[in-house]
């Protein structure tokens, strides 16, 4: 699997929504974008765990960015980032890792994160890139891992 790791330094000009107009512009821009451009999907991860994702395909893309959220995060938390990067010319793919967000859980108590083997995260991400992301033609594919 060949991906480029993205190290981004965000300048204020990158963001499409100025903070002083955040609430109004979020409601008028980000929310409709998230609902109409974004599409959710899923696949069966290692050991049959249901893995969810959301993608935003830009027909005029410069490249695709795969976002791997940090522990406890879900793709729903990245609506504004997806909006901003989409407007900058990127397609976005955001995975909910097993035990996180909308993906399947191992335990009945969904407040507890658990994975039998860390390797399962790697397997799921590799499958996601190979079968979902690469199912579309992209000029380049970047990985943006996020952490807390």
PDB file of N, CA and C in Angstrom, residues 23-77:
ATOM      1  N   UNK A  23     -21.324  30.496  12.870  1.00  0.00           N
ATOM      2  CA  UNK A  23     -22.641  29.872  13.047  1.00  0.00           C
ATOM      3  C   UNK A  23     -23.503  29.979  11.784  1.00  0.00           C
ATOM      4  N   UNK A  24     -23.556  31.165  11.201  1.00  0.00           N
ATOM      5  CA  UNK A  24     -24.375  31.382  10.010  1.00  0.00           C
ATOM      6  C   UNK A  24     -23.844  30.603   8.815  1.00  0.00           C
ATOM      7  N   UNK A  25     -22.548  30.677   8.599  1.00  0.00           N
ATOM      8  CA  UNK A  25     -21.962  30.014   7.440  1.00  0.00           C
ATOM      9  C   UNK A  25     -21.947  28.495   7.591  1.00  0.00           C
ATOM     10  N   UNK A  26     -21.812  28.010   8.821  1.00  0.00           N
ATOM     11  CA  UNK A  26     -21.862  26.560   9.046  1.00  0.00           C
ATOM     12  C   UNK A  26     -23.237  26.028   8.643  1.00  0.00           C
ATOM     13  N   UNK A  27     -24.270  26.730   9.108  1.00  0.00           N
ATOM     14  CA  UNK A  27     -25.643  26.311   8.798  1.00  0.00           C
ATOM     15  C   UNK A  27     -25.943  26.420   7.302  1.00  0.00           C
ATOM     16  N   UNK A  28     -25.410  27.449   6.656  1.00  0.00           N
ATOM     17  CA  UNK A  28     -25.702  27.675   5.243  1.00  0.00           C
ATOM     18  C   UNK A  28     -24.779  26.894   4.301  1.00  0.00           C
ATOM     19  N   UNK A  29     -23.580  26.534   4.772  1.00  0.00           N
ATOM     20  CA  UNK A  29     -22.607  25.885   3.892  1.00  0.00           C
ATOM     21  C   UNK A  29     -22.251  24.465   4.281  1.00  0.00           C
ATOM     22  N   UNK A  30     -21.732  24.285   5.484  1.00  0.00           N
ATOM     23  CA  UNK A  30     -21.220  22.983   5.905  1.00  0.00           C
ATOM     24  C   UNK A  30     -22.332  21.949   6.013  1.00  0.00           C
ATOM     25  N   UNK A  31     -23.419  22.305   6.678  1.00  0.00           N
ATOM     26  CA  UNK A  31     -24.500  21.328   6.886  1.00  0.00           C
ATOM     27  C   UNK A  31     -25.089  20.830   5.567  1.00  0.00           C
ATOM     28  N   UNK A  32     -25.473  21.719   4.638  1.00  0.00           N
ATOM     29  CA  UNK A  32     -25.986  21.205   3.354  1.00  0.00           C
ATOM     30  C   UNK A  32     -24.934  20.401   2.573  1.00  0.00           C
ATOM     31  N   UNK A  33     -23.688  20.850   2.605  1.00  0.00           N
ATOM     32  CA  UNK A  33     -22.597  20.120   1.944  1.00  0.00           C
ATOM     33  C   UNK A  33     -22.490  18.709   2.502  1.00  0.00           C
ATOM     34  N   UNK A  34     -22.468  18.609   3.830  1.00  0.00           N
ATOM     35  CA  UNK A  34     -22.312  17.307   4.488  1.00  0.00           C
ATOM     36  C   UNK A  34     -23.450  16.359   4.106  1.00  0.00           C
ATOM     37  N   UNK A  35     -24.654  16.900   4.034  1.00  0.00           N
ATOM     38  CA  UNK A  35     -25.830  16.065   3.745  1.00  0.00           C
ATOM     39  C   UNK A  35     -25.954  15.697   2.272  1.00  0.00           C
ATOM     40  N   UNK A  36     -25.530  16.570   1.363  1.00  0.00           N
ATOM     41  CA  UNK A  36     -25.764  16.315  -0.062  1.00  0.00           C
ATOM     42  C   UNK A  36     -24.549  15.786  -0.821  1.00  0.00           C
ATOM     43  N   UNK A  37     -23.362  16.263  -0.502  1.00  0.00           N
ATOM     44  CA  UNK A  37     -22.163  15.821  -1.218  1.00  0.00           C
ATOM     45  C   UNK A  37     -21.603  14.552  -0.589  1.00  0.00           C
ATOM     46  N   UNK A  38     -21.626  14.489   0.740  1.00  0.00           N
ATOM     47  CA  UNK A  38     -21.094  13.332   1.438  1.00  0.00           C
ATOM     48  C   UNK A  38     -21.973  12.112   1.295  1.00  0.00           C
ATOM     49  N   UNK A  39     -21.328  10.956   1.190  1.00  0.00           N
ATOM     50  CA  UNK A  39     -22.045   9.690   1.150  1.00  0.00           C
ATOM     51  C   UNK A  39     -21.418   8.741   2.151  1.00  0.00           C
ATOM     52  N   UNK A  40     -22.267   8.034   2.870  1.00  0.00           N
ATOM     53  CA  UNK A  40     -21.803   7.051   3.847  1.00  0.00           C
ATOM     54  C   UNK A  40     -21.735   5.678   3.214  1.00  0.00           C
ATOM     55  N   UNK A  41     -20.850   4.875   3.731  1.00  0.00           N
ATOM     56  CA  UNK A  41     -20.725   3.497   3.280  1.00  0.00           C
ATOM     57  C   UNK A  41     -20.191   2.641   4.406  1.00  0.00           C
ATOM     58  N   UNK A  42     -20.066   1.356   4.127  1.00  0.00           N
ATOM     59  CA  UNK A  42     -19.552   0.442   5.138  1.00  0.00           C
ATOM     60  C   UNK A  42     -18.956  -0.791   4.467  1.00  0.00           C
ATOM     61  N   UNK A  43     -18.168  -1.512   5.232  1.00  0.00           N
ATOM     62  CA  UNK A  43     -17.634  -2.795   4.785  1.00  0.00           C
ATOM     63  C   UNK A  43     -17.426  -3.660   6.021  1.00  0.00           C
ATOM     64  N   UNK A  44     -17.209  -4.926   5.796  1.00  0.00           N
ATOM     65  CA  UNK A  44     -16.979  -5.859   6.891  1.00  0.00           C
ATOM     66  C   UNK A  44     -15.484  -5.937   7.147  1.00  0.00           C
ATOM     67  N   UNK A  45     -15.071  -5.478   8.330  1.00  0.00           N
ATOM     68  CA  UNK A  45     -13.654  -5.479   8.693  1.00  0.00           C
ATOM     69  C   UNK A  45     -13.214  -6.830   9.215  1.00  0.00           C
ATOM     70  N   UNK A  46     -11.989  -6.890   9.678  1.00  0.00           N
ATOM     71  CA  UNK A  46     -11.422  -8.117  10.232  1.00  0.00           C
ATOM     72  C   UNK A  46     -12.342  -8.679  11.308  1.00  0.00           C
ATOM     73  N   UNK A  47     -12.585  -9.951  11.276  1.00  0.00           N
ATOM     74  CA  UNK A  47     -13.473 -10.669  12.201  1.00  0.00           C
ATOM     75  C   UNK A  47     -14.923 -10.228  12.090  1.00  0.00           C
ATOM     76  N   UNK A  48     -15.309  -9.693  10.920  1.00  0.00           N
ATOM     77  CA  UNK A  48     -16.707  -9.377  10.659  1.00  0.00           C
ATOM     78  C   UNK A  48     -17.245  -8.119  11.305  1.00  0.00           C
ATOM     79  N   UNK A  49     -16.380  -7.284  11.880  1.00  0.00           N
ATOM     80  CA  UNK A  49     -16.848  -6.041  12.502  1.00  0.00           C
ATOM     81  C   UNK A  49     -17.252  -5.055  11.406  1.00  0.00           C
ATOM     82  N   UNK A  50     -18.396  -4.441  11.573  1.00  0.00           N
ATOM     83  CA  UNK A  50     -18.959  -3.493  10.618  1.00  0.00           C
ATOM     84  C   UNK A  50     -18.191  -2.164  10.710  1.00  0.00           C
ATOM     85  N   UNK A  51     -17.518  -1.771   9.620  1.00  0.00           N
ATOM     86  CA  UNK A  51     -16.720  -0.537   9.589  1.00  0.00           C
ATOM     87  C   UNK A  51     -17.451   0.485   8.722  1.00  0.00           C
ATOM     88  N   UNK A  52     -17.670   1.679   9.273  1.00  0.00           N
ATOM     89  CA  UNK A  52     -18.390   2.747   8.566  1.00  0.00           C
ATOM     90  C   UNK A  52     -17.409   3.821   8.107  1.00  0.00           C
ATOM     91  N   UNK A  53     -17.791   4.522   7.045  1.00  0.00           N
ATOM     92  CA  UNK A  53     -16.980   5.628   6.530  1.00  0.00           C
ATOM     93  C   UNK A  53     -17.888   6.620   5.819  1.00  0.00           C
ATOM     94  N   UNK A  54     -17.324   7.781   5.519  1.00  0.00           N
ATOM     95  CA  UNK A  54     -18.031   8.792   4.740  1.00  0.00           C
ATOM     96  C   UNK A  54     -17.033   9.359   3.740  1.00  0.00           C
ATOM     97  N   UNK A  55     -17.492   9.625   2.524  1.00  0.00           N
ATOM     98  CA  UNK A  55     -16.596  10.205   1.529  1.00  0.00           C
ATOM     99  C   UNK A  55     -17.278  11.355   0.806  1.00  0.00           C
ATOM    100  N   UNK A  56     -16.425  12.251   0.298  1.00  0.00           N
ATOM    101  CA  UNK A  56     -16.846  13.458  -0.406  1.00  0.00           C
ATOM    102  C   UNK A  56     -16.003  13.526  -1.679  1.00  0.00           C
ATOM    103  N   UNK A  57     -16.602  13.191  -2.806  1.00  0.00           N
ATOM    104  CA  UNK A  57     -15.863  13.124  -4.064  1.00  0.00           C
ATOM    105  C   UNK A  57     -15.941  14.474  -4.789  1.00  0.00           C
ATOM    106  N   UNK A  58     -14.778  15.062  -5.015  1.00  0.00           N
ATOM    107  CA  UNK A  58     -14.686  16.329  -5.734  1.00  0.00           C
ATOM    108  C   UNK A  58     -14.370  16.015  -7.201  1.00  0.00           C
ATOM    109  N   UNK A  59     -15.271  16.314  -8.132  1.00  0.00           N
ATOM    110  CA  UNK A  59     -15.023  15.983  -9.540  1.00  0.00           C
ATOM    111  C   UNK A  59     -13.840  16.743 -10.150  1.00  0.00           C
ATOM    112  N   UNK A  60     -13.384  17.784  -9.487  1.00  0.00           N
ATOM    113  CA  UNK A  60     -12.252  18.579  -9.974  1.00  0.00           C
ATOM    114  C   UNK A  60     -11.064  18.486  -9.015  1.00  0.00           C
ATOM    115  N   UNK A  61     -10.889  17.336  -8.411  1.00  0.00           N
ATOM    116  CA  UNK A  61      -9.900  17.190  -7.342  1.00  0.00           C
ATOM    117  C   UNK A  61      -8.452  17.344  -7.784  1.00  0.00           C
ATOM    118  N   UNK A  62      -7.654  17.858  -6.830  1.00  0.00           N
ATOM    119  CA  UNK A  62      -6.195  17.894  -6.969  1.00  0.00           C
ATOM    120  C   UNK A  62      -5.629  16.549  -6.520  1.00  0.00           C
ATOM    121  N   UNK A  63      -6.268  16.002  -5.476  1.00  0.00           N
ATOM    122  CA  UNK A  63      -5.842  14.741  -4.876  1.00  0.00           C
ATOM    123  C   UNK A  63      -6.931  14.297  -3.901  1.00  0.00           C
ATOM    124  N   UNK A  64      -6.773  13.093  -3.385  1.00  0.00           N
ATOM    125  CA  UNK A  64      -7.688  12.579  -2.363  1.00  0.00           C
ATOM    126  C   UNK A  64      -6.948  12.540  -1.031  1.00  0.00           C
ATOM    127  N   UNK A  65      -7.673  12.822   0.037  1.00  0.00           N
ATOM    128  CA  UNK A  65      -7.109  12.757   1.386  1.00  0.00           C
ATOM    129  C   UNK A  65      -7.911  11.742   2.182  1.00  0.00           C
ATOM    130  N   UNK A  66      -7.210  10.774   2.767  1.00  0.00           N
ATOM    131  CA  UNK A  66      -7.810   9.789   3.654  1.00  0.00           C
ATOM    132  C   UNK A  66      -7.571  10.276   5.076  1.00  0.00           C
ATOM    133  N   UNK A  67      -8.646  10.497   5.805  1.00  0.00           N
ATOM    134  CA  UNK A  67      -8.533  10.963   7.189  1.00  0.00           C
ATOM    135  C   UNK A  67      -8.763   9.777   8.116  1.00  0.00           C
ATOM    136  N   UNK A  68      -7.790   9.539   8.990  1.00  0.00           N
ATOM    137  CA  UNK A  68      -7.876   8.483   9.996  1.00  0.00           C
ATOM    138  C   UNK A  68      -8.015   9.169  11.356  1.00  0.00           C
ATOM    139  N   UNK A  69      -9.253   9.292  11.863  1.00  0.00           N
ATOM    140  CA  UNK A  69      -9.481  10.000  13.132  1.00  0.00           C
ATOM    141  C   UNK A  69      -8.795   9.343  14.320  1.00  0.00           C
ATOM    142  N   UNK A  70      -8.616  10.148  15.355  1.00  0.00           N
ATOM    143  CA  UNK A  70      -8.020   9.656  16.584  1.00  0.00           C
ATOM    144  C   UNK A  70      -9.020   8.875  17.426  1.00  0.00           C
ATOM    145  N   UNK A  71      -8.530   8.346  18.532  1.00  0.00           N
ATOM    146  CA  UNK A  71      -9.335   7.529  19.431  1.00  0.00           C
ATOM    147  C   UNK A  71     -10.574   8.296  19.906  1.00  0.00           C
ATOM    148  N   UNK A  72     -11.714   7.649  19.808  1.00  0.00           N
ATOM    149  CA  UNK A  72     -12.961   8.238  20.290  1.00  0.00           C
ATOM    150  C   UNK A  72     -13.629   9.183  19.312  1.00  0.00           C
ATOM    151  N   UNK A  73     -13.035   9.374  18.144  1.00  0.00           N
ATOM    152  CA  UNK A  73     -13.574  10.307  17.162  1.00  0.00           C
ATOM    153  C   UNK A  73     -14.397   9.587  16.103  1.00  0.00           C
ATOM    154  N   UNK A  74     -15.229  10.357  15.432  1.00  0.00           N
ATOM    155  CA  UNK A  74     -16.067   9.841  14.359  1.00  0.00           C
ATOM    156  C   UNK A  74     -15.971  10.772  13.159  1.00  0.00           C
ATOM    157  N   UNK A  75     -16.300  10.257  11.998  1.00  0.00           N
ATOM    158  CA  UNK A  75     -16.270  11.088  10.792  1.00  0.00           C
ATOM    159  C   UNK A  75     -17.191  12.284  10.884  1.00  0.00           C
ATOM    160  N   UNK A  76     -18.206  12.197  11.695  1.00  0.00           N
ATOM    161  CA  UNK A  76     -19.154  13.306  11.827  1.00  0.00           C
ATOM    162  C   UNK A  76     -18.484  14.562  12.407  1.00  0.00           C
ATOM    163  N   UNK A  77     -17.403  14.384  13.146  1.00  0.00           N
ATOM    164  CA  UNK A  77     -16.686  15.519  13.745  1.00  0.00           C
ATOM    165  C   UNK A  77     -15.857  16.301  12.721  1.00  0.00           C
TER     166      UNK A  77
END
